[in-house]
Short mmCIF file of C-alpha atoms in Angstrom, two decimals:
data_model
loop_
_atom_site.label_atom_id
_atom_site.label_comp_id
_atom_site.label_asym_id
_atom_site.label_seq_id
_atom_site.Cartn_x
_atom_site.Cartn_y
_atom_site.Cartn_z
CA MET A 1 0.33 1.98 -3.54
CA LEU A 2 -2.01 2.21 -0.61
CA GLU A 3 -1.01 2.57 3.02
CA HIS A 4 -2.57 3.07 6.22
CA ARG A 5 -1.67 3.73 9.78
CA ASP A 6 -3.24 2.21 12.91
CA VAL A 7 -2.74 4.95 15.48
CA PHE A 8 -3.95 2.84 18.37
CA LYS A 9 -1.40 0.11 17.72
CA ASN A 10 1.26 2.60 16.31
CA ARG A 11 1.62 0.33 13.16
CA HIS A 12 1.98 1.21 9.63
CA TYR A 13 0.75 -1.08 6.87
CA ARG A 14 1.07 -1.29 2.95
CA GLY A 15 -1.60 -2.81 0.73
CA TYR A 16 -0.96 -5.58 -1.59
CA HIS A 17 -3.04 -7.95 -3.77
CA ASN A 18 -2.77 -11.34 -5.33
CA THR A 19 -1.93 -10.07 -8.89
CA PRO A 20 1.62 -8.88 -8.91
CA SER A 21 2.41 -6.25 -11.48
CA LYS A 22 4.06 -7.60 -14.64
CA VAL A 23 5.36 -4.06 -15.52
CA TYR A 24 6.90 -3.21 -12.19
CA PRO A 25 9.10 -6.02 -10.73
CA ASP A 26 10.02 -6.39 -6.88
CA GLY A 27 12.25 -3.64 -6.09
CA THR A 28 11.01 -0.97 -8.45
CA ILE A 29 11.64 2.41 -6.72
CA LEU A 30 9.20 5.53 -6.56
CA VAL A 31 11.11 8.67 -6.28
CA PHE A 32 9.54 11.70 -4.52
CA GLY A 33 11.14 15.11 -3.25
CA GLY A 34 11.15 13.61 0.23
CA GLY A 35 12.88 10.38 -0.54
CA GLU A 36 12.55 6.95 -2.28
CA ILE A 37 9.95 4.03 -1.75
CA GLN A 38 10.87 0.70 -2.85
CA LEU A 39 7.81 -1.46 -3.66
CA LEU A 40 7.17 -5.04 -4.33
CA ALA A 41 5.45 -6.14 -7.39
CA ASP A 42 2.05 -6.96 -5.57
CA GLU A 43 2.13 -3.56 -4.01
CA TRP A 44 1.21 -1.85 -7.24
CA PHE A 45 -2.49 -0.97 -7.68
CA THR A 46 -4.54 0.10 -10.81
CA ALA A 47 -6.41 3.31 -10.68
CA PRO A 48 -9.74 1.67 -10.47
CA MET A 49 -8.54 -0.51 -7.45
CA VAL A 50 -7.26 2.73 -5.56
CA LEU A 51 -10.64 4.58 -6.35
CA ASP A 52 -12.75 1.60 -4.91
CA ALA A 53 -10.57 1.76 -1.84
CA PHE A 54 -10.74 5.48 -1.51
CA LEU A 55 -14.46 5.52 -1.84
CA ALA A 56 -14.95 2.72 0.69
CA PHE A 57 -13.02 4.66 3.17
CA PHE A 58 -14.64 8.02 2.55
CA ASN A 59 -18.09 6.32 2.72
CA GLY A 60 -17.19 4.49 5.94
CA ARG A 61 -17.41 1.07 4.33
CA GLU A 62 -15.28 -1.89 4.63
CA LEU A 63 -12.21 -1.93 2.32
CA PRO A 64 -12.30 -4.27 -0.53
CA ALA A 65 -11.39 -7.82 0.52
CA SER A 66 -8.98 -8.26 -2.28
CA ILE A 67 -6.81 -5.79 -0.44
CA ALA A 68 -4.35 -7.31 2.25
CA TRP A 69 -2.19 -5.55 4.34
CA ARG A 70 1.57 -6.03 5.03
CA ASP A 71 3.06 -4.49 8.19
CA LYS A 72 5.96 -2.03 7.20
CA THR A 73 6.44 -0.56 10.71
CA GLU A 74 9.97 -1.95 11.10
CA THR A 75 11.10 -0.80 7.66
CA LEU A 76 9.86 2.67 8.32
CA THR A 77 11.49 2.94 11.86
CA SER A 78 14.72 1.44 11.15
CA SER A 79 16.34 4.31 9.39
#
């Protein structure tokens, strides 16, 4: 899962891509000590994809074009 927050627009985004997971269907839940996060199949990333995104961010480069962003602000503020 990849997320980013636009502090200037007060928006929260979750990354997705065009190859949905065959292992994790829509609605699969990640459980943490602080709560649960329900993901869509296209929001699961492989470790190499996450590494590419992290290194791009860390080095001040554009994020990979294969990552699209879905606005999740309403989902996060509606509880």
